[in-house]
Tab-separated table of C-alpha atoms and ligand atoms in Angstrom:
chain	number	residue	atom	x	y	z
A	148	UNK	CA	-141.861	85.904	213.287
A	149	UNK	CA	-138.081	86.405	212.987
A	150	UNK	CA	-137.062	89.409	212.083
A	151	UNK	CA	-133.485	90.062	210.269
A	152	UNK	CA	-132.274	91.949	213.560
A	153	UNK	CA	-132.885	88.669	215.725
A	154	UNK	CA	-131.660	86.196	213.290
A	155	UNK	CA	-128.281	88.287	213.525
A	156	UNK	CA	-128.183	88.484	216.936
A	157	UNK	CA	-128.757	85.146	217.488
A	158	UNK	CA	-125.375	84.291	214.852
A	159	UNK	CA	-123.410	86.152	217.694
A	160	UNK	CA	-121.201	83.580	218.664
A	161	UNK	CA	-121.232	82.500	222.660
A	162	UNK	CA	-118.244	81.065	224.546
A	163	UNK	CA	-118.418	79.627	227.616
A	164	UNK	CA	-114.966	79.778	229.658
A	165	UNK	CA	-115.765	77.004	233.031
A	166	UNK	CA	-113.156	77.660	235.706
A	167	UNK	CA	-112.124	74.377	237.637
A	168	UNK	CA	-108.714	76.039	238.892
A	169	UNK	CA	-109.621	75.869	242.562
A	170	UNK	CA	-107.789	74.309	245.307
A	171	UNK	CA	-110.980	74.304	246.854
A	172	UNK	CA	-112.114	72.909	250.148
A	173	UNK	CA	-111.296	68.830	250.517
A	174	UNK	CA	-114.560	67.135	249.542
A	175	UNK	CA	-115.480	63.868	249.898
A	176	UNK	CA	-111.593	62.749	250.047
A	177	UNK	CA	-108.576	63.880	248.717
A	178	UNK	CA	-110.273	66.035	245.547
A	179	UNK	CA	-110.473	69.159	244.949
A	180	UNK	CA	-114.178	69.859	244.856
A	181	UNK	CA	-114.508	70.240	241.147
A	182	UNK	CA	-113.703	66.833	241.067
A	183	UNK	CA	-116.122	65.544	243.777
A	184	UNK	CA	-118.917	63.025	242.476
A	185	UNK	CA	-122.378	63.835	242.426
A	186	UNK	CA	-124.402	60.964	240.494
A	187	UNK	CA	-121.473	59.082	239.897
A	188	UNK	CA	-120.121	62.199	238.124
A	189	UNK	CA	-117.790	64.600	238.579
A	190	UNK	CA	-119.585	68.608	239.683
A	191	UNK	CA	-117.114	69.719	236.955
A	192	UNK	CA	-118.817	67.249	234.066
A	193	UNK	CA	-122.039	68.650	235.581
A	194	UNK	CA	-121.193	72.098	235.135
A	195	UNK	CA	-119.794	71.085	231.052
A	196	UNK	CA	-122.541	69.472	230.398
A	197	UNK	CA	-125.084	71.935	231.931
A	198	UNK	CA	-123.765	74.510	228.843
A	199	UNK	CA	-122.496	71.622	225.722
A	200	UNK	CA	-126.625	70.592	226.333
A	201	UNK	CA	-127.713	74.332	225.879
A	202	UNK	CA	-128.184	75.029	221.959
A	203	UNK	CA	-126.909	79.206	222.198
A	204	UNK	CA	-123.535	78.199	222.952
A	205	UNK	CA	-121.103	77.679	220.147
A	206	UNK	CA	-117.796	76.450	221.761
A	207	UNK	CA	-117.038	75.301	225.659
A	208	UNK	CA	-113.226	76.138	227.132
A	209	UNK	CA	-112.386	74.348	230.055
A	210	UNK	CA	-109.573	75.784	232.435
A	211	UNK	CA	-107.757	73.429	235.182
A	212	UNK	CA	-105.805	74.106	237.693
A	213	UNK	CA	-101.950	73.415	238.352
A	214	UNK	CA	-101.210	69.732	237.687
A	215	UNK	CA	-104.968	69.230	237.348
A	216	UNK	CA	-104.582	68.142	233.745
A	217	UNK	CA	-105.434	64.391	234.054
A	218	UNK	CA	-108.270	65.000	236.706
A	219	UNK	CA	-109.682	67.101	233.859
A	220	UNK	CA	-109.005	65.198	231.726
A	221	UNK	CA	-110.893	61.569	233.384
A	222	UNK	CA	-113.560	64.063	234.431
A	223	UNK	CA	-114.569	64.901	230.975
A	224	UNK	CA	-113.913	61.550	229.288
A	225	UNK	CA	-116.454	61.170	226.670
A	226	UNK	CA	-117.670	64.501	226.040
A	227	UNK	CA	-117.750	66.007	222.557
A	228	UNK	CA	-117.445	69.683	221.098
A	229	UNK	CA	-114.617	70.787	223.561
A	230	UNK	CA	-111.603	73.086	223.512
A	231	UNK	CA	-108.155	71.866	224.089
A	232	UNK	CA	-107.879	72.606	227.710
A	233	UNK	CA	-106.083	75.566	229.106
A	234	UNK	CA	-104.201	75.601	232.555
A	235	UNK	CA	-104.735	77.474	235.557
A	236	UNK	CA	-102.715	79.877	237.206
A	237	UNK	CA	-101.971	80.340	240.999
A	238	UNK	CA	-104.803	82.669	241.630
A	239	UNK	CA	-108.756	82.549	240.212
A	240	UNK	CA	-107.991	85.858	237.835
A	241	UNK	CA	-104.743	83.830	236.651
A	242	UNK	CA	-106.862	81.000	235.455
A	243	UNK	CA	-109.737	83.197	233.686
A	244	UNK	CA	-107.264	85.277	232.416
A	245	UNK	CA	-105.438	82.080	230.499
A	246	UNK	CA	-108.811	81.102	229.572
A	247	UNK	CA	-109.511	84.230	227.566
A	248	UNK	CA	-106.031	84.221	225.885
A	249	UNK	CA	-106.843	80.535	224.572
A	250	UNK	CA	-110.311	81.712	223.377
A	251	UNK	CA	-108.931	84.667	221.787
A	252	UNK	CA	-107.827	82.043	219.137
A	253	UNK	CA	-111.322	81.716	217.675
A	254	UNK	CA	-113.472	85.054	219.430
A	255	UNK	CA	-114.066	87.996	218.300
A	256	UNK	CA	-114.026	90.932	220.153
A	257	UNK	CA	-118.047	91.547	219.727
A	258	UNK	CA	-118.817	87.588	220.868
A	259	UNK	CA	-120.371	87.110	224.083
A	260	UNK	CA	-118.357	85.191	226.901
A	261	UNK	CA	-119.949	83.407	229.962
A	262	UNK	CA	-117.339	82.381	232.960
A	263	UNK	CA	-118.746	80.114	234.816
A	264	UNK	CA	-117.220	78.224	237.762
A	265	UNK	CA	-117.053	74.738	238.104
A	266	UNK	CA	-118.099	74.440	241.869
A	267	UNK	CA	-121.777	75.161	240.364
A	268	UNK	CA	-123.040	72.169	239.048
A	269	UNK	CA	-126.761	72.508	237.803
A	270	UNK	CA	-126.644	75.962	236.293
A	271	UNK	CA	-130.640	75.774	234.687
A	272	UNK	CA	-130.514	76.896	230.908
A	273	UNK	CA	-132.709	79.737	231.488
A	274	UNK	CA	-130.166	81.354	233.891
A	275	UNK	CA	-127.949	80.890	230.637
A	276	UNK	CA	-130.172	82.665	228.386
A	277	UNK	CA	-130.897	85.398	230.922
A	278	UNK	CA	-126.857	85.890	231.172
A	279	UNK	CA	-127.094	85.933	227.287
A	280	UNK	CA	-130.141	88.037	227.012
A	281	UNK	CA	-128.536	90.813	229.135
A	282	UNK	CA	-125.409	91.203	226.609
A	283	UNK	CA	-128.007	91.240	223.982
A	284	UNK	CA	-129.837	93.848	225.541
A	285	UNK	CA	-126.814	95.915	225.192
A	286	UNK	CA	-124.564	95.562	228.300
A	287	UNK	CA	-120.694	95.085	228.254
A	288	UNK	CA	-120.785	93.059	231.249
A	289	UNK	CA	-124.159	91.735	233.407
A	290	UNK	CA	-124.173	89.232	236.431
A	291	UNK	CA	-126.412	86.825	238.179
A	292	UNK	CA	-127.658	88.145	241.517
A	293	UNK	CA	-130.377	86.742	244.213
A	294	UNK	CA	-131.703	88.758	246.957
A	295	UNK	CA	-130.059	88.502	250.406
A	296	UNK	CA	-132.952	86.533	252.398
A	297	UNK	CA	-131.488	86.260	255.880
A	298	UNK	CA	-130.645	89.297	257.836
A	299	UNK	CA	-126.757	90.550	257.952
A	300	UNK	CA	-124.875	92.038	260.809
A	301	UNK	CA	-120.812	93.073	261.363
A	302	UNK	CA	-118.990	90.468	263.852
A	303	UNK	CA	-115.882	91.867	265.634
A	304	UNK	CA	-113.035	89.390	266.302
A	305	UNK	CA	-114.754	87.009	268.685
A	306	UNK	CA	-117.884	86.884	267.047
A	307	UNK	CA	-120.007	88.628	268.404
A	308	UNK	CA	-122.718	91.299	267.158
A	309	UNK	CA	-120.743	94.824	266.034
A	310	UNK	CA	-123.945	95.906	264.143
A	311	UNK	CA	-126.777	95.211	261.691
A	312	UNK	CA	-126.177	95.649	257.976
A	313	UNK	CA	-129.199	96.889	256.162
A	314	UNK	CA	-129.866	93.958	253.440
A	315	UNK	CA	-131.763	96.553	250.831
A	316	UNK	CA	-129.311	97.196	248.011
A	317	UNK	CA	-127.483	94.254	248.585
A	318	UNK	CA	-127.563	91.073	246.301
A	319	UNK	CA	-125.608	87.577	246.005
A	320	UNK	CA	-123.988	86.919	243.011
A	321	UNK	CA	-123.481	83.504	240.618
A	322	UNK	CA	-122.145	82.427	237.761
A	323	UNK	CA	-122.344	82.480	235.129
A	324	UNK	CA	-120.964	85.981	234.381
A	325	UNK	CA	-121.476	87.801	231.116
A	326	UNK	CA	-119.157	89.440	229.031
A	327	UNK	CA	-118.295	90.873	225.311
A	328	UNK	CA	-115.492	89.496	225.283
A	329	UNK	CA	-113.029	91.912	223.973
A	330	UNK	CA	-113.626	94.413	227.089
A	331	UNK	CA	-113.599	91.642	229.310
A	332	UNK	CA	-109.967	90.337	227.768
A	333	UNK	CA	-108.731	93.761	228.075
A	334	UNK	CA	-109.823	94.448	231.480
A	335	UNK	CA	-108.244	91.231	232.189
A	336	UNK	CA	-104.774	92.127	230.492
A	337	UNK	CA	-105.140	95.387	232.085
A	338	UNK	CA	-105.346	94.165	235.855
A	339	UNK	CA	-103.002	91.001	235.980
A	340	UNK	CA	-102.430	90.104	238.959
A	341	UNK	CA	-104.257	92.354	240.773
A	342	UNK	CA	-106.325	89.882	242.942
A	343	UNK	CA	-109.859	91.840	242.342
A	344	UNK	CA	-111.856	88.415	242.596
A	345	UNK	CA	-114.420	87.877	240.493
A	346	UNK	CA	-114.753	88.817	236.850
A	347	UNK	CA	-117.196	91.690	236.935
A	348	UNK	CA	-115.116	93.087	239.905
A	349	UNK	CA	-112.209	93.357	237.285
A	350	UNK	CA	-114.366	95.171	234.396
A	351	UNK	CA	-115.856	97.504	237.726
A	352	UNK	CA	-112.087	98.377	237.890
A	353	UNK	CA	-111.979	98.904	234.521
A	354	UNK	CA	-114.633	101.117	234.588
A	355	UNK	CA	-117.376	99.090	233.029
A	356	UNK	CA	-120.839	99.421	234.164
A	357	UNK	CA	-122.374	95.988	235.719
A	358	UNK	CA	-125.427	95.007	234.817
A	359	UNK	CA	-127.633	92.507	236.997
A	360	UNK	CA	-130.173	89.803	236.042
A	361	UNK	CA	-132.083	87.321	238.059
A	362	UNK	CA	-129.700	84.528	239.245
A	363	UNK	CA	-131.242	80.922	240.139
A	364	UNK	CA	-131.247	79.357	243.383
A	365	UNK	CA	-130.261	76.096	241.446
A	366	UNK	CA	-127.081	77.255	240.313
A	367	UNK	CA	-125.529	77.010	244.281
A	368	UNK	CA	-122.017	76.605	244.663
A	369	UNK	CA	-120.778	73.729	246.397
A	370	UNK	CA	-118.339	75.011	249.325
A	371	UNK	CA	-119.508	72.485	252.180
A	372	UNK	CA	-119.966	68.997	253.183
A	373	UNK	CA	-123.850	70.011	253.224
A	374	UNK	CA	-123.753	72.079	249.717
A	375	UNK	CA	-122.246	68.764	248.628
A	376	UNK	CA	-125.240	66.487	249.508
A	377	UNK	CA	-127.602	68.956	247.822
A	378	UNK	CA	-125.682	68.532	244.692
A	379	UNK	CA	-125.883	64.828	245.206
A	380	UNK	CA	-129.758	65.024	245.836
A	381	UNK	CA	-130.022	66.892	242.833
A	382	UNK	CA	-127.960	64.430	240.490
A	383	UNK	CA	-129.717	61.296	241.727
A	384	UNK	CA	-133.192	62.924	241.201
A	385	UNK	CA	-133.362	61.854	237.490
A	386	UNK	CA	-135.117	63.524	235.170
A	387	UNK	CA	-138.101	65.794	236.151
A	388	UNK	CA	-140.711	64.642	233.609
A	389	UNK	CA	-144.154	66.035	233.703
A	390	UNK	CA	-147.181	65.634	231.769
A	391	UNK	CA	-150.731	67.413	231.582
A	392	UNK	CA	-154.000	66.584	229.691
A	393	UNK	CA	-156.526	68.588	228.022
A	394	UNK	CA	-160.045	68.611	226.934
A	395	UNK	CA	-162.292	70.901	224.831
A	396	UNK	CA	-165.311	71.361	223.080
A	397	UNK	CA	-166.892	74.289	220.846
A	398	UNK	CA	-170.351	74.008	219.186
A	399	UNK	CA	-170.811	74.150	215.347
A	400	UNK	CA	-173.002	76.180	213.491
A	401	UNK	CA	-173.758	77.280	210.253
A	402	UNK	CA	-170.359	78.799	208.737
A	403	UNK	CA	-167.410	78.612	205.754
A	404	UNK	CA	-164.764	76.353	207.761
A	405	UNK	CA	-163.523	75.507	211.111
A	406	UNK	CA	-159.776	76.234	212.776
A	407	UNK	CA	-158.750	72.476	213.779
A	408	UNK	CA	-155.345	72.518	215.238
A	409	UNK	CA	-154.118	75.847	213.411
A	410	UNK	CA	-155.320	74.501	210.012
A	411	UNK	CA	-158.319	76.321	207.765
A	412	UNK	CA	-160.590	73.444	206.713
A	413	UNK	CA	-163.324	75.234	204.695
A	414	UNK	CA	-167.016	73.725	205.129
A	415	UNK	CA	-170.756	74.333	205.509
A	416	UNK	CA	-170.187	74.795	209.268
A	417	UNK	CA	-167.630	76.639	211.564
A	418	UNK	CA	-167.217	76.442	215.166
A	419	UNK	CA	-168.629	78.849	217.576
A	420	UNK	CA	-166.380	80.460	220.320
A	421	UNK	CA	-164.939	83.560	221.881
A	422	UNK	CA	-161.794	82.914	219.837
A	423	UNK	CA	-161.144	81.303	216.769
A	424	UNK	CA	-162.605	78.548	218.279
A	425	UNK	CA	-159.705	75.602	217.564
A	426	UNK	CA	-160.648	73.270	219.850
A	427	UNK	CA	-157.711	71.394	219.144
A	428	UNK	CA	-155.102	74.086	220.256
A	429	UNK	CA	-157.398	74.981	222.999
A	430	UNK	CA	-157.234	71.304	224.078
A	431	UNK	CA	-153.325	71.409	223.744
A	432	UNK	CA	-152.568	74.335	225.363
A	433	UNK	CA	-154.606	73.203	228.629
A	434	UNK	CA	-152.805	69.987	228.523
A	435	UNK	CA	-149.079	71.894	228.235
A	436	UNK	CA	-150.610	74.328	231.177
A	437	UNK	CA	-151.569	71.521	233.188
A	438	UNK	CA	-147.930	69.730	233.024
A	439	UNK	CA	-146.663	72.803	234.374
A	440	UNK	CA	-149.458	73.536	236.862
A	441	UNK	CA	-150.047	77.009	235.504
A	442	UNK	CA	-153.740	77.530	235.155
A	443	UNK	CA	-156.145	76.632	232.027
A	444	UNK	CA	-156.668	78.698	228.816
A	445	UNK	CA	-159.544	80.651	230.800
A	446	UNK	CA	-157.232	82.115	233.572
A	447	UNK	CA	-154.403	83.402	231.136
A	448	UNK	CA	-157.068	84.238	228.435
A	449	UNK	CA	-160.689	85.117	230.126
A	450	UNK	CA	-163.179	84.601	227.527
A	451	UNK	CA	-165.074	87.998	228.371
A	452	UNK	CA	-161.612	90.014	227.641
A	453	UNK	CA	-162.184	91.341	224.327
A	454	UNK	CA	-158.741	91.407	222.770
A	455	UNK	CA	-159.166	88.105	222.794
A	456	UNK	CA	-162.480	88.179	220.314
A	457	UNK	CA	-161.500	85.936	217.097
A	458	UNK	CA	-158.049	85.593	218.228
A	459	UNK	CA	-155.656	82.970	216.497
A	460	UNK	CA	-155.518	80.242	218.837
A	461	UNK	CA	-151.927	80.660	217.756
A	462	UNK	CA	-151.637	83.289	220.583
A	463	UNK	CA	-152.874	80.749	223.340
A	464	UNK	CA	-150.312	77.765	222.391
A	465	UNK	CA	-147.307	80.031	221.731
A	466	UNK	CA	-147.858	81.430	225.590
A	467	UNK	CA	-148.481	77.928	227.113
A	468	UNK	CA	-144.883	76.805	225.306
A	469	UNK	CA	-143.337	80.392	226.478
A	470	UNK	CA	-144.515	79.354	230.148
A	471	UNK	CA	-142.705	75.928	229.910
A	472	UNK	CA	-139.674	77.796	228.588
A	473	UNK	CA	-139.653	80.168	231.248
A	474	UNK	CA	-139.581	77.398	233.536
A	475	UNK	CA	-136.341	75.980	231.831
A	476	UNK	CA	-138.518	72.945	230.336
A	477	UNK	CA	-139.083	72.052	227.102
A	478	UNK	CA	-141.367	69.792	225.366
A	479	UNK	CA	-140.669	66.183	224.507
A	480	UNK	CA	-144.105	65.556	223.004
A	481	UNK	CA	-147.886	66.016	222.335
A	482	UNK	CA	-150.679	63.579	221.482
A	483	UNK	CA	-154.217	65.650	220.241
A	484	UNK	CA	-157.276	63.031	219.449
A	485	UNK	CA	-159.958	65.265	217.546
A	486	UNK	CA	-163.382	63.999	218.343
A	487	UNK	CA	-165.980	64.528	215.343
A	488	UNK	CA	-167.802	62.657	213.141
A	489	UNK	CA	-167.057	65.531	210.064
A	490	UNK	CA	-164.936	67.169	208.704
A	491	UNK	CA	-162.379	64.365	207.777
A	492	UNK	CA	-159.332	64.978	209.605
A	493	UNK	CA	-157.345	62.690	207.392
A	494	UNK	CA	-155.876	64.983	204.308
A	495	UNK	CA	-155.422	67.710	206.522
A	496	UNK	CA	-152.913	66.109	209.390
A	497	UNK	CA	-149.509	66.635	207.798
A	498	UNK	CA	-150.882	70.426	207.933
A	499	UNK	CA	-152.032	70.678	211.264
A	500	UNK	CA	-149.079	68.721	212.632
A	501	UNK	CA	-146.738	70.909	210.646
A	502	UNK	CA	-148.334	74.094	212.002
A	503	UNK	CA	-148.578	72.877	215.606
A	504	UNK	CA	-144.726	71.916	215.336
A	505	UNK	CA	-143.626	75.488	214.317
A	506	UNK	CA	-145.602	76.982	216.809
A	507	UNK	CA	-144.639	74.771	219.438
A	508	UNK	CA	-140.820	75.139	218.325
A	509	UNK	CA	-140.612	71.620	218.274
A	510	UNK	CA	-140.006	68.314	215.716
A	511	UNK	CA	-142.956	67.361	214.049
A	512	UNK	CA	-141.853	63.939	215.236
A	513	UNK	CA	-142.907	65.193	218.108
A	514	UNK	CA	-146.460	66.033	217.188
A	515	UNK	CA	-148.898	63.448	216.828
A	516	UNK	CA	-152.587	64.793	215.552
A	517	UNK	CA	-155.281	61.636	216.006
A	518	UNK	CA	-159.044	61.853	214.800
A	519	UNK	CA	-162.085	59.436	215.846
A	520	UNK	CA	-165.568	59.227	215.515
A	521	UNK	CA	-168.467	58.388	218.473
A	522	UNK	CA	-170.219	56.474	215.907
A	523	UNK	CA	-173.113	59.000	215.590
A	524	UNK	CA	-173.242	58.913	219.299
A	525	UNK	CA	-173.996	62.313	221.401
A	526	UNK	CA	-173.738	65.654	220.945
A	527	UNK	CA	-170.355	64.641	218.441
A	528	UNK	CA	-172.458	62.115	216.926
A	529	UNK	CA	-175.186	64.059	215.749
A	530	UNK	CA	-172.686	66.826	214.834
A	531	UNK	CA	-173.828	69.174	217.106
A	532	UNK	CA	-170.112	69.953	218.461
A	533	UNK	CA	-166.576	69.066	217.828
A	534	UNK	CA	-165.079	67.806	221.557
A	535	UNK	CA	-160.811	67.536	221.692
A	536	UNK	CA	-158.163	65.747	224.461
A	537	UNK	CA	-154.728	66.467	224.659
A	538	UNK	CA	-151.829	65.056	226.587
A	539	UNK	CA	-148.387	66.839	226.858
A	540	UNK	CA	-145.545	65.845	228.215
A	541	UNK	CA	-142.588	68.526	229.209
A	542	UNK	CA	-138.815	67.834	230.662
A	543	UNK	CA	-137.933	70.659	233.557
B	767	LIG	MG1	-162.185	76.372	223.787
């Protein structure tokens, strides 16, 4: 359920400022890297596309560098929904900096700003909404951070060892950054020119507090020949497509109705479970678990817990699509075949496909609710049982 505070925040307006002013390191010829291929595109159309495909942001402004403009331009050929393009300046802060004072033509001062640089490709869209999440939560200004896996230690001038440097406390930091935007045009204003790197080290000397969140090793920066490949593996992988099936079955006995794929059909019989006993959802959600190789219904939701007791197999679906969410995914489609010889399923599909779609948070397009018969064979047959499959299929 939506309530009037989350419908509001989710009207806040997000702007996402991608930085492609660098120089860089020579990749792959003569380019800067921004403009290095990776699937027969360009990292810097990676990175655009990466936030015009994610539906929280609301406009895209794209900074070049010096004399860049027609690289940019040939790079992002094609693409819909972007700002005029603003140019760089001669150092990183220069270039966010003229990014802001072109978006300060449409933002307000309360709208949330991402800067994201365009030497990270594949940022995954739930690093975007944990970088929007964390403004949200209430910080001026939060960052993406992973922990430091390999150990550290100080080299003198000829490389060798000085001493160890204790890796607790430290963490590396992505992009995208995260921003209100008015502070972070201020601090900007404030410290022009002053060389302070990144954009949360310029609010830090503002005096802004930095939050963290979780970064994603996905979003890598490409700096080397070998960062390069990966970004080129990654590209050519296609599309990571998964499906899962599912299969139920819950006993009838006497009763006023059954729960068949969220829907109240009332009747002489119901169907006996721990739960509300939908075999349909119960179906669906192990077929959405299994495409994402998290468990069944009985590991998230043991049977002997008793919150669980007559739940709304609303609870069970809603998690499964949460999981897939969480993941980055999202799902492209479901297919539920309800196995009984009565109740008819008939007049009540456009119900239960309706009520599967909202909880799913999908098109009911994308919903398809089937029924057959055994003809009066088995335990379905001789109505001793309602049995359901299910087959998902998620994008990651
Ligand atoms: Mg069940």
């Amino acid at each position: 359920m939506l309530t009037a505070a989350m419908v509001r925040a989710m009207t806040i307006p997000v702007h996402v400022l991608i930085v492609a002013g660098g120089k860089g390191l020579r990749l792959g010829g003569n380019r800067p890297k921004q403009y290095a291929l990776a699937g027969g595109a360009p990292l810097l159309r990676h990175a655009v596309l990466a936030f015009l495909n994610h539906p929280r942001i609301t406009s895209c402004q794209v900074v070049h560098g010096p004399g860049q403009e027609a690289a940019c331009i040939s790079a992002l050929v094609g693409l819909e929904g972007l700002r005029p393009f603003a140019a760089g300046g001669a150092e990183r802060q220069d270039s966010v900096r003229n990014g802001l004072e072109a978006l300060a033509a449409i933002a307000q001062s309360d709208d949330i700003v991402l800067v994201h640089d365009a030497a990270r490709p594949f940022p995954p869209s739930n690093l975007v909404d944990r970088a929007i999440g964390a403004i949200e939560a209430g910080a001026i200004a939060a960052i993406p951070v992973l922990p430091v896996i390999d150990s550290l230690k100080r080299l003198d001038a000829e490389g060798m060892v000085l001493h160890s440097v204790e890796r607790a406390g430290l963490g590396r930091v992505q992009t995208p950054q995260a921003f209100r935007f008015g502070p972070l045009l201020a601090a900007h204003r404030a410290f022009a020119g002053a060389n302070l790197g990144d954009d949360a080290g310029v609010m830090e000397q503002a005096g802004q507090t930095i939050a963290t969140f979780q970064g994603a090793e996905e979003a890598f920066k490409v700096t080397t020949e070998a960062d390069l490949k990966r970004a080129q593996a990654h590209a050519s992988a296609g599309p990571d497509i998964r499906s899962g099936t599912g299969f139920d079955v819950h006993r009838l006995g006497a009763g006023d109705g059954v729960h068949l794929c969220g829907h109240f059909i009332p009747w002489t019989q119901t169907l006996i479970g721990h739960s509300d006993a939908d075999v349909g959802w119960h179906a669906l959600t192990d077929a959405i678990l299994g495409a994402i190789a998290a468990g069944d219904i009985g590991s998230h939701f043991p049977p002997t817990d008793l919150r669980w007791k007559g739940a709304d197999s609303a609870i069970f679906l809603a998690e499964a699509a949460r999981l897939v969410a969480e993941r980055g995914g999202r799902i492209l489609n479901c297919d539920v075949t309800l196995i009984c010889e009565r109740p008819k399923i008939g007049p009540h599909r456009a119900a239960m496909r309706a009520r599967t779609a909202e909880v799913l948070g999908i098109s009911e397009d994308r919903v398809s609710i089937k029924a057959t018969t055994t003809e009066e064979l088995g335990f379905t047959g001789r109505g001793e049982g309602i049995a359901a499959q299910a087959i998902a299929t998620v994008l990651l």
